[in-house]
Short mmCIF file of N, CA and C in Angstrom, two decimals:
data_model
loop_
_atom_site.label_atom_id
_atom_site.label_comp_id
_atom_site.label_asym_id
_atom_site.label_seq_id
_atom_site.Cartn_x
_atom_site.Cartn_y
_atom_site.Cartn_z
N MET A 5 183.95 26.68 31.90
CA MET A 5 183.32 25.96 30.81
C MET A 5 182.21 26.82 30.21
N PRO A 6 182.28 27.09 28.93
CA PRO A 6 181.22 27.92 28.33
C PRO A 6 179.89 27.19 28.25
N ILE A 7 178.84 27.97 28.25
CA ILE A 7 177.50 27.45 27.98
C ILE A 7 177.44 27.22 26.48
N ARG A 8 176.97 26.05 26.05
CA ARG A 8 176.88 25.75 24.61
C ARG A 8 175.43 25.53 24.25
N ILE A 9 174.98 26.29 23.24
CA ILE A 9 173.61 26.20 22.75
C ILE A 9 173.68 25.99 21.24
N VAL A 10 172.93 25.05 20.72
CA VAL A 10 172.84 24.87 19.27
C VAL A 10 171.42 25.22 18.87
N THR A 11 171.31 26.11 17.89
CA THR A 11 169.99 26.50 17.38
C THR A 11 169.89 26.09 15.91
N ASN A 12 168.67 25.87 15.46
CA ASN A 12 168.45 25.38 14.10
C ASN A 12 167.72 26.37 13.21
N SER A 13 167.47 27.57 13.72
CA SER A 13 166.78 28.59 12.93
C SER A 13 167.03 29.95 13.56
N PRO A 14 166.81 31.02 12.80
CA PRO A 14 166.92 32.36 13.40
C PRO A 14 165.97 32.53 14.58
N GLN A 15 164.78 31.93 14.51
CA GLN A 15 163.81 32.05 15.60
C GLN A 15 164.35 31.40 16.88
N GLU A 16 165.03 30.27 16.75
CA GLU A 16 165.62 29.62 17.92
C GLU A 16 166.78 30.44 18.48
N THR A 17 167.55 31.08 17.60
CA THR A 17 168.64 31.96 18.05
C THR A 17 168.07 33.14 18.81
N ILE A 18 167.01 33.73 18.29
CA ILE A 18 166.35 34.84 18.97
C ILE A 18 165.82 34.40 20.33
N ALA A 19 165.22 33.21 20.39
CA ALA A 19 164.67 32.71 21.65
C ALA A 19 165.77 32.50 22.70
N ALA A 20 166.92 31.97 22.29
CA ALA A 20 168.03 31.78 23.23
C ALA A 20 168.53 33.13 23.74
N ALA A 21 168.64 34.09 22.84
CA ALA A 21 169.10 35.43 23.22
C ALA A 21 168.08 36.13 24.10
N GLU A 22 166.80 35.90 23.82
CA GLU A 22 165.74 36.50 24.64
C GLU A 22 165.84 35.99 26.08
N LYS A 23 166.12 34.71 26.23
CA LYS A 23 166.30 34.12 27.56
C LYS A 23 167.48 34.80 28.26
N LEU A 24 168.59 34.97 27.54
CA LEU A 24 169.76 35.64 28.12
C LEU A 24 169.43 37.08 28.47
N GLY A 25 168.73 37.78 27.58
CA GLY A 25 168.36 39.17 27.84
C GLY A 25 167.59 39.33 29.13
N GLY A 26 166.74 38.36 29.44
CA GLY A 26 165.97 38.41 30.67
C GLY A 26 166.81 38.23 31.92
N LEU A 27 168.04 37.74 31.76
CA LEU A 27 168.94 37.50 32.89
C LEU A 27 169.99 38.60 33.07
N LEU A 28 170.09 39.49 32.10
CA LEU A 28 171.13 40.53 32.17
C LEU A 28 170.80 41.57 33.22
N LYS A 29 171.84 42.25 33.68
CA LYS A 29 171.66 43.32 34.65
C LYS A 29 172.36 44.58 34.15
N ARG A 30 171.97 45.69 34.69
CA ARG A 30 172.59 46.97 34.32
C ARG A 30 174.11 46.87 34.42
N GLY A 31 174.77 47.41 33.43
CA GLY A 31 176.23 47.40 33.42
C GLY A 31 176.83 46.22 32.67
N ASP A 32 176.01 45.26 32.26
CA ASP A 32 176.55 44.12 31.52
C ASP A 32 177.01 44.54 30.13
N MET A 33 178.15 43.98 29.74
CA MET A 33 178.66 44.19 28.39
C MET A 33 178.78 42.83 27.72
N ILE A 34 178.18 42.73 26.54
CA ILE A 34 178.23 41.53 25.72
C ILE A 34 179.25 41.78 24.62
N ALA A 35 180.21 40.87 24.47
CA ALA A 35 181.23 40.99 23.42
C ALA A 35 181.07 39.80 22.48
N TYR A 36 180.65 40.10 21.25
CA TYR A 36 180.43 39.05 20.25
C TYR A 36 181.71 38.71 19.50
N LYS A 37 181.81 37.43 19.17
CA LYS A 37 182.81 36.95 18.23
C LYS A 37 182.04 36.10 17.22
N GLY A 38 182.42 36.22 15.96
CA GLY A 38 181.73 35.45 14.92
C GLY A 38 181.89 36.15 13.59
N GLY A 39 181.98 35.38 12.54
CA GLY A 39 182.19 35.93 11.21
C GLY A 39 180.97 36.64 10.65
N LEU A 40 181.15 37.19 9.46
CA LEU A 40 180.06 37.85 8.76
C LEU A 40 178.91 36.87 8.56
N GLY A 41 177.71 37.31 8.88
CA GLY A 41 176.53 36.48 8.69
C GLY A 41 176.34 35.39 9.73
N ALA A 42 177.12 35.42 10.80
CA ALA A 42 177.01 34.38 11.83
C ALA A 42 175.71 34.49 12.63
N GLY A 43 175.19 35.70 12.76
CA GLY A 43 173.94 35.86 13.51
C GLY A 43 174.03 36.80 14.70
N LYS A 44 175.05 37.65 14.71
CA LYS A 44 175.23 38.57 15.84
C LYS A 44 174.08 39.55 15.96
N THR A 45 173.63 40.11 14.87
CA THR A 45 172.50 41.05 14.92
C THR A 45 171.21 40.32 15.26
N THR A 46 171.03 39.12 14.74
CA THR A 46 169.86 38.31 15.08
C THR A 46 169.85 38.04 16.58
N PHE A 47 171.00 37.70 17.13
CA PHE A 47 171.10 37.45 18.56
C PHE A 47 170.76 38.72 19.35
N THR A 48 171.23 39.86 18.88
CA THR A 48 170.94 41.12 19.56
C THR A 48 169.45 41.43 19.52
N ARG A 49 168.77 41.06 18.45
CA ARG A 49 167.31 41.22 18.38
C ARG A 49 166.64 40.48 19.54
N GLY A 50 167.11 39.27 19.81
CA GLY A 50 166.58 38.50 20.93
C GLY A 50 166.92 39.12 22.27
N LEU A 51 168.14 39.64 22.41
CA LEU A 51 168.51 40.33 23.65
C LEU A 51 167.55 41.48 23.92
N ALA A 52 167.31 42.28 22.89
CA ALA A 52 166.42 43.44 23.03
C ALA A 52 165.02 42.99 23.48
N GLN A 53 164.54 41.90 22.89
CA GLN A 53 163.22 41.40 23.29
C GLN A 53 163.23 40.95 24.74
N GLY A 54 164.29 40.27 25.16
CA GLY A 54 164.40 39.82 26.53
C GLY A 54 164.50 40.96 27.53
N LEU A 55 164.99 42.09 27.06
CA LEU A 55 165.10 43.28 27.91
C LEU A 55 163.83 44.12 27.86
N GLY A 56 162.84 43.68 27.06
CA GLY A 56 161.59 44.42 26.95
C GLY A 56 161.67 45.63 26.04
N LEU A 57 162.60 45.59 25.07
CA LEU A 57 162.82 46.72 24.18
C LEU A 57 162.24 46.52 22.78
N GLY A 58 161.54 45.44 22.55
CA GLY A 58 160.97 45.19 21.22
C GLY A 58 161.94 44.48 20.31
N ASP A 59 161.61 44.43 19.01
CA ASP A 59 162.45 43.70 18.05
C ASP A 59 162.89 44.56 16.88
N CYS A 60 163.08 45.84 17.12
CA CYS A 60 163.42 46.77 16.03
C CYS A 60 164.94 46.86 15.80
N VAL A 61 165.68 45.83 16.13
CA VAL A 61 167.14 45.84 16.02
C VAL A 61 167.58 45.71 14.57
N SER A 62 168.56 46.53 14.18
CA SER A 62 169.17 46.43 12.87
C SER A 62 170.69 46.51 13.03
N SER A 63 171.40 46.10 12.02
CA SER A 63 172.86 46.08 12.09
C SER A 63 173.40 47.51 12.20
N PRO A 64 174.35 47.73 13.12
CA PRO A 64 174.94 49.06 13.26
C PRO A 64 176.14 49.28 12.34
N THR A 65 176.30 48.46 11.31
CA THR A 65 177.47 48.51 10.45
C THR A 65 177.77 49.91 9.93
N PHE A 66 176.79 50.63 9.48
CA PHE A 66 177.04 51.94 8.90
C PHE A 66 176.84 53.07 9.89
N ALA A 67 176.32 52.77 11.07
CA ALA A 67 176.06 53.80 12.07
C ALA A 67 177.06 53.73 13.21
N LEU A 68 177.82 52.68 13.34
CA LEU A 68 178.73 52.37 14.43
C LEU A 68 177.99 51.97 15.71
N VAL A 69 176.91 52.68 16.04
CA VAL A 69 176.12 52.31 17.21
C VAL A 69 174.65 52.59 16.97
N ASN A 70 173.81 51.67 17.40
CA ASN A 70 172.37 51.88 17.43
C ASN A 70 171.95 51.82 18.89
N GLU A 71 171.04 52.68 19.28
CA GLU A 71 170.55 52.71 20.64
C GLU A 71 169.08 52.30 20.66
N TYR A 72 168.76 51.38 21.57
CA TYR A 72 167.39 50.91 21.74
C TYR A 72 166.99 51.24 23.17
N ALA A 73 166.19 52.28 23.32
CA ALA A 73 165.84 52.79 24.64
C ALA A 73 164.49 52.28 25.10
N GLY A 74 164.46 51.86 26.35
CA GLY A 74 163.22 51.52 27.03
C GLY A 74 162.91 52.60 28.04
N GLU A 75 161.98 52.34 28.92
CA GLU A 75 161.61 53.34 29.91
C GLU A 75 162.73 53.62 30.89
N ASP A 76 163.50 52.60 31.26
CA ASP A 76 164.54 52.82 32.27
C ASP A 76 165.88 52.17 31.92
N LEU A 77 166.04 51.72 30.67
CA LEU A 77 167.25 51.03 30.27
C LEU A 77 167.46 51.21 28.77
N THR A 78 168.72 51.35 28.37
CA THR A 78 169.06 51.44 26.96
C THR A 78 170.03 50.32 26.60
N LEU A 79 169.82 49.72 25.45
CA LEU A 79 170.76 48.75 24.89
C LEU A 79 171.56 49.48 23.82
N TYR A 80 172.88 49.55 24.01
CA TYR A 80 173.78 50.12 23.01
C TYR A 80 174.33 48.97 22.18
N HIS A 81 174.15 49.02 20.88
CA HIS A 81 174.58 47.96 19.96
C HIS A 81 175.66 48.53 19.05
N PHE A 82 176.90 48.14 19.31
CA PHE A 82 178.06 48.68 18.59
C PHE A 82 178.55 47.72 17.52
N ASP A 83 179.15 48.28 16.47
CA ASP A 83 179.85 47.51 15.45
C ASP A 83 181.26 48.07 15.35
N MET A 84 182.25 47.27 15.77
CA MET A 84 183.64 47.72 15.80
C MET A 84 184.47 47.15 14.65
N TYR A 85 183.79 46.74 13.58
CA TYR A 85 184.46 46.12 12.44
C TYR A 85 185.58 46.99 11.87
N ARG A 86 185.34 48.28 11.80
CA ARG A 86 186.30 49.19 11.17
C ARG A 86 187.27 49.83 12.16
N ILE A 87 187.21 49.49 13.43
CA ILE A 87 188.07 50.08 14.44
C ILE A 87 189.34 49.24 14.56
N ALA A 88 190.50 49.89 14.42
CA ALA A 88 191.76 49.15 14.41
C ALA A 88 192.71 49.55 15.53
N SER A 89 192.35 50.57 16.32
CA SER A 89 193.26 51.01 17.37
C SER A 89 192.50 51.73 18.49
N GLU A 90 193.17 51.91 19.60
CA GLU A 90 192.55 52.62 20.72
C GLU A 90 192.27 54.07 20.34
N ASP A 91 193.16 54.68 19.56
CA ASP A 91 192.93 56.06 19.11
C ASP A 91 191.67 56.16 18.25
N GLU A 92 191.48 55.21 17.35
CA GLU A 92 190.26 55.23 16.53
C GLU A 92 189.02 55.05 17.39
N LEU A 93 189.09 54.18 18.38
CA LEU A 93 187.95 53.97 19.27
C LEU A 93 187.63 55.26 20.03
N GLU A 94 188.65 55.95 20.47
CA GLU A 94 188.46 57.21 21.21
C GLU A 94 187.68 58.22 20.37
N THR A 95 187.92 58.29 19.09
CA THR A 95 187.24 59.28 18.24
C THR A 95 185.77 58.94 17.99
N THR A 96 185.34 57.72 18.31
CA THR A 96 183.95 57.32 18.08
C THR A 96 183.01 57.81 19.18
N GLY A 97 183.56 58.19 20.32
CA GLY A 97 182.73 58.57 21.46
C GLY A 97 182.32 57.39 22.32
N PHE A 98 182.90 56.22 22.07
CA PHE A 98 182.57 55.00 22.80
C PHE A 98 182.63 55.20 24.32
N TYR A 99 183.65 55.90 24.77
CA TYR A 99 183.85 56.08 26.21
C TYR A 99 182.87 57.08 26.83
N ASP A 100 182.09 57.75 26.02
CA ASP A 100 181.12 58.72 26.52
C ASP A 100 179.77 58.08 26.89
N TYR A 101 179.58 56.82 26.53
CA TYR A 101 178.31 56.14 26.81
C TYR A 101 178.26 55.72 28.28
N ASP A 102 177.05 55.73 28.83
CA ASP A 102 176.82 55.32 30.21
C ASP A 102 176.61 53.81 30.25
N PHE A 103 177.70 53.09 30.45
CA PHE A 103 177.61 51.63 30.50
C PHE A 103 177.17 51.12 31.87
N SER A 104 177.32 51.91 32.91
CA SER A 104 177.02 51.42 34.25
C SER A 104 175.53 51.20 34.48
N ASP A 105 174.66 51.97 33.83
CA ASP A 105 173.22 51.85 34.04
C ASP A 105 172.49 51.25 32.86
N ASN A 106 173.24 50.77 31.87
CA ASN A 106 172.63 50.25 30.65
C ASN A 106 173.31 48.96 30.26
N ILE A 107 173.01 48.45 29.07
CA ILE A 107 173.60 47.21 28.56
C ILE A 107 174.25 47.53 27.22
N ALA A 108 175.40 46.93 26.95
CA ALA A 108 176.07 47.12 25.67
C ALA A 108 176.30 45.77 25.02
N ALA A 109 176.11 45.72 23.71
CA ALA A 109 176.42 44.55 22.89
C ALA A 109 177.36 45.01 21.80
N VAL A 110 178.54 44.38 21.71
CA VAL A 110 179.60 44.85 20.81
C VAL A 110 179.94 43.78 19.78
N GLU A 111 179.62 44.06 18.53
CA GLU A 111 180.03 43.18 17.44
C GLU A 111 181.49 43.49 17.09
N TRP A 112 182.22 42.48 16.66
CA TRP A 112 183.65 42.58 16.32
C TRP A 112 184.44 43.06 17.54
N SER A 113 184.09 42.53 18.70
CA SER A 113 184.74 42.92 19.95
C SER A 113 186.23 42.61 19.97
N GLU A 114 186.64 41.66 19.16
CA GLU A 114 188.06 41.32 19.13
C GLU A 114 188.93 42.49 18.66
N ASN A 115 188.32 43.52 18.07
CA ASN A 115 189.05 44.71 17.65
C ASN A 115 189.29 45.70 18.78
N ILE A 116 188.62 45.51 19.92
CA ILE A 116 188.78 46.45 21.03
C ILE A 116 188.95 45.74 22.38
N PRO A 117 189.80 44.73 22.47
CA PRO A 117 189.93 44.00 23.74
C PRO A 117 190.38 44.89 24.89
N PHE A 118 191.12 45.92 24.61
CA PHE A 118 191.62 46.86 25.62
C PHE A 118 190.51 47.68 26.26
N ALA A 119 189.34 47.74 25.66
CA ALA A 119 188.25 48.58 26.15
C ALA A 119 187.16 47.79 26.88
N LEU A 120 187.31 46.49 26.94
CA LEU A 120 186.27 45.65 27.53
C LEU A 120 186.56 45.39 29.01
N PRO A 121 185.53 45.53 29.86
CA PRO A 121 185.74 45.28 31.29
C PRO A 121 186.02 43.80 31.56
N LYS A 122 186.60 43.54 32.72
CA LYS A 122 187.00 42.16 33.03
C LYS A 122 185.81 41.21 33.18
N ASP A 123 184.64 41.75 33.50
CA ASP A 123 183.46 40.89 33.67
C ASP A 123 182.58 40.83 32.42
N THR A 124 183.16 41.12 31.27
CA THR A 124 182.45 41.06 29.99
C THR A 124 181.92 39.65 29.75
N ILE A 125 180.73 39.56 29.18
CA ILE A 125 180.13 38.29 28.79
C ILE A 125 180.48 38.08 27.31
N TYR A 126 181.26 37.06 27.02
CA TYR A 126 181.69 36.78 25.64
C TYR A 126 180.75 35.76 25.01
N ILE A 127 180.29 36.10 23.80
CA ILE A 127 179.41 35.20 23.07
C ILE A 127 180.02 34.96 21.68
N THR A 128 180.33 33.71 21.42
CA THR A 128 180.86 33.32 20.12
C THR A 128 179.74 32.61 19.37
N ILE A 129 179.50 33.05 18.14
CA ILE A 129 178.47 32.43 17.31
C ILE A 129 179.15 31.82 16.09
N ASN A 130 179.02 30.52 15.97
CA ASN A 130 179.61 29.79 14.85
C ASN A 130 178.51 29.26 13.95
N SER A 131 178.68 29.43 12.67
CA SER A 131 177.74 28.90 11.69
C SER A 131 178.06 27.43 11.45
N LEU A 132 177.06 26.57 11.67
CA LEU A 132 177.23 25.13 11.45
C LEU A 132 176.52 24.67 10.18
N GLY A 133 175.81 25.57 9.55
CA GLY A 133 175.05 25.27 8.35
C GLY A 133 174.25 26.49 7.98
N GLU A 134 173.38 26.35 7.02
CA GLU A 134 172.62 27.51 6.54
C GLU A 134 171.87 28.22 7.66
N THR A 135 171.21 27.49 8.53
CA THR A 135 170.47 28.12 9.63
C THR A 135 170.90 27.63 11.01
N GLU A 136 171.76 26.61 11.06
CA GLU A 136 172.20 26.05 12.35
C GLU A 136 173.36 26.87 12.91
N ARG A 137 173.28 27.20 14.20
CA ARG A 137 174.31 27.98 14.87
C ARG A 137 174.72 27.33 16.18
N GLU A 138 176.00 27.44 16.49
CA GLU A 138 176.52 27.07 17.79
C GLU A 138 176.81 28.38 18.52
N ILE A 139 176.23 28.52 19.70
CA ILE A 139 176.40 29.74 20.49
C ILE A 139 177.13 29.34 21.77
N LEU A 140 178.27 29.97 22.00
CA LEU A 140 179.06 29.71 23.20
C LEU A 140 179.05 30.96 24.06
N ILE A 141 178.61 30.82 25.30
CA ILE A 141 178.52 31.95 26.23
C ILE A 141 179.54 31.73 27.33
N GLU A 142 180.49 32.65 27.45
CA GLU A 142 181.51 32.60 28.50
C GLU A 142 181.27 33.78 29.42
N GLU A 143 180.91 33.47 30.68
CA GLU A 143 180.51 34.55 31.58
C GLU A 143 180.87 34.32 33.03
N GLY A 144 181.71 33.38 33.33
CA GLY A 144 182.15 33.19 34.69
C GLY A 144 181.17 32.49 35.62
N GLY A 145 180.11 31.89 35.08
CA GLY A 145 179.22 31.08 35.88
C GLY A 145 177.94 31.73 36.36
N ARG A 146 177.82 33.03 36.24
CA ARG A 146 176.63 33.72 36.75
C ARG A 146 175.34 33.27 36.07
N LEU A 147 175.40 32.95 34.79
CA LEU A 147 174.20 32.63 34.02
C LEU A 147 174.05 31.14 33.73
N ALA A 148 175.02 30.34 34.11
CA ALA A 148 175.05 28.93 33.73
C ALA A 148 173.82 28.17 34.21
N ALA A 149 173.30 28.49 35.39
CA ALA A 149 172.16 27.75 35.94
C ALA A 149 170.93 27.82 35.05
N ALA A 150 170.81 28.87 34.27
CA ALA A 150 169.64 29.03 33.39
C ALA A 150 169.62 27.99 32.28
N TRP A 151 170.77 27.40 31.97
CA TRP A 151 170.83 26.41 30.89
C TRP A 151 171.12 25.00 31.37
N ASP A 152 171.11 24.79 32.68
CA ASP A 152 171.34 23.43 33.21
C ASP A 152 170.15 22.54 32.98
#
């Protein structure tokens, strides 16, 4: 059963993500699902804050990946919108990143299901209105107690 969170503003979305960021561990991969403007980058801003990396997150749309480095951990923020095959993913250098000691957040993850580990944390963000969002977190139960 996914964790379901409804937020009514970008600030509430950031706060929910910040809470999740504080619970993540090295090697976690976040796979986002959600349409354009759903709030994936806003959610990543909260993750970065929860990881102690600040709030300097921006969309990786034109860069493919943005890296947010802390003293002992890096958040890799990928945008796979334009990736259509495993061969295309290979040319991006995706497999060269150190995922075991860091955290990755992947927008448009549905384009690279073959590259995601089995313990990936899936986050679906649905727009319910101008600022209202439904956030569904599927993670196998490890984080569920934080929202009980």
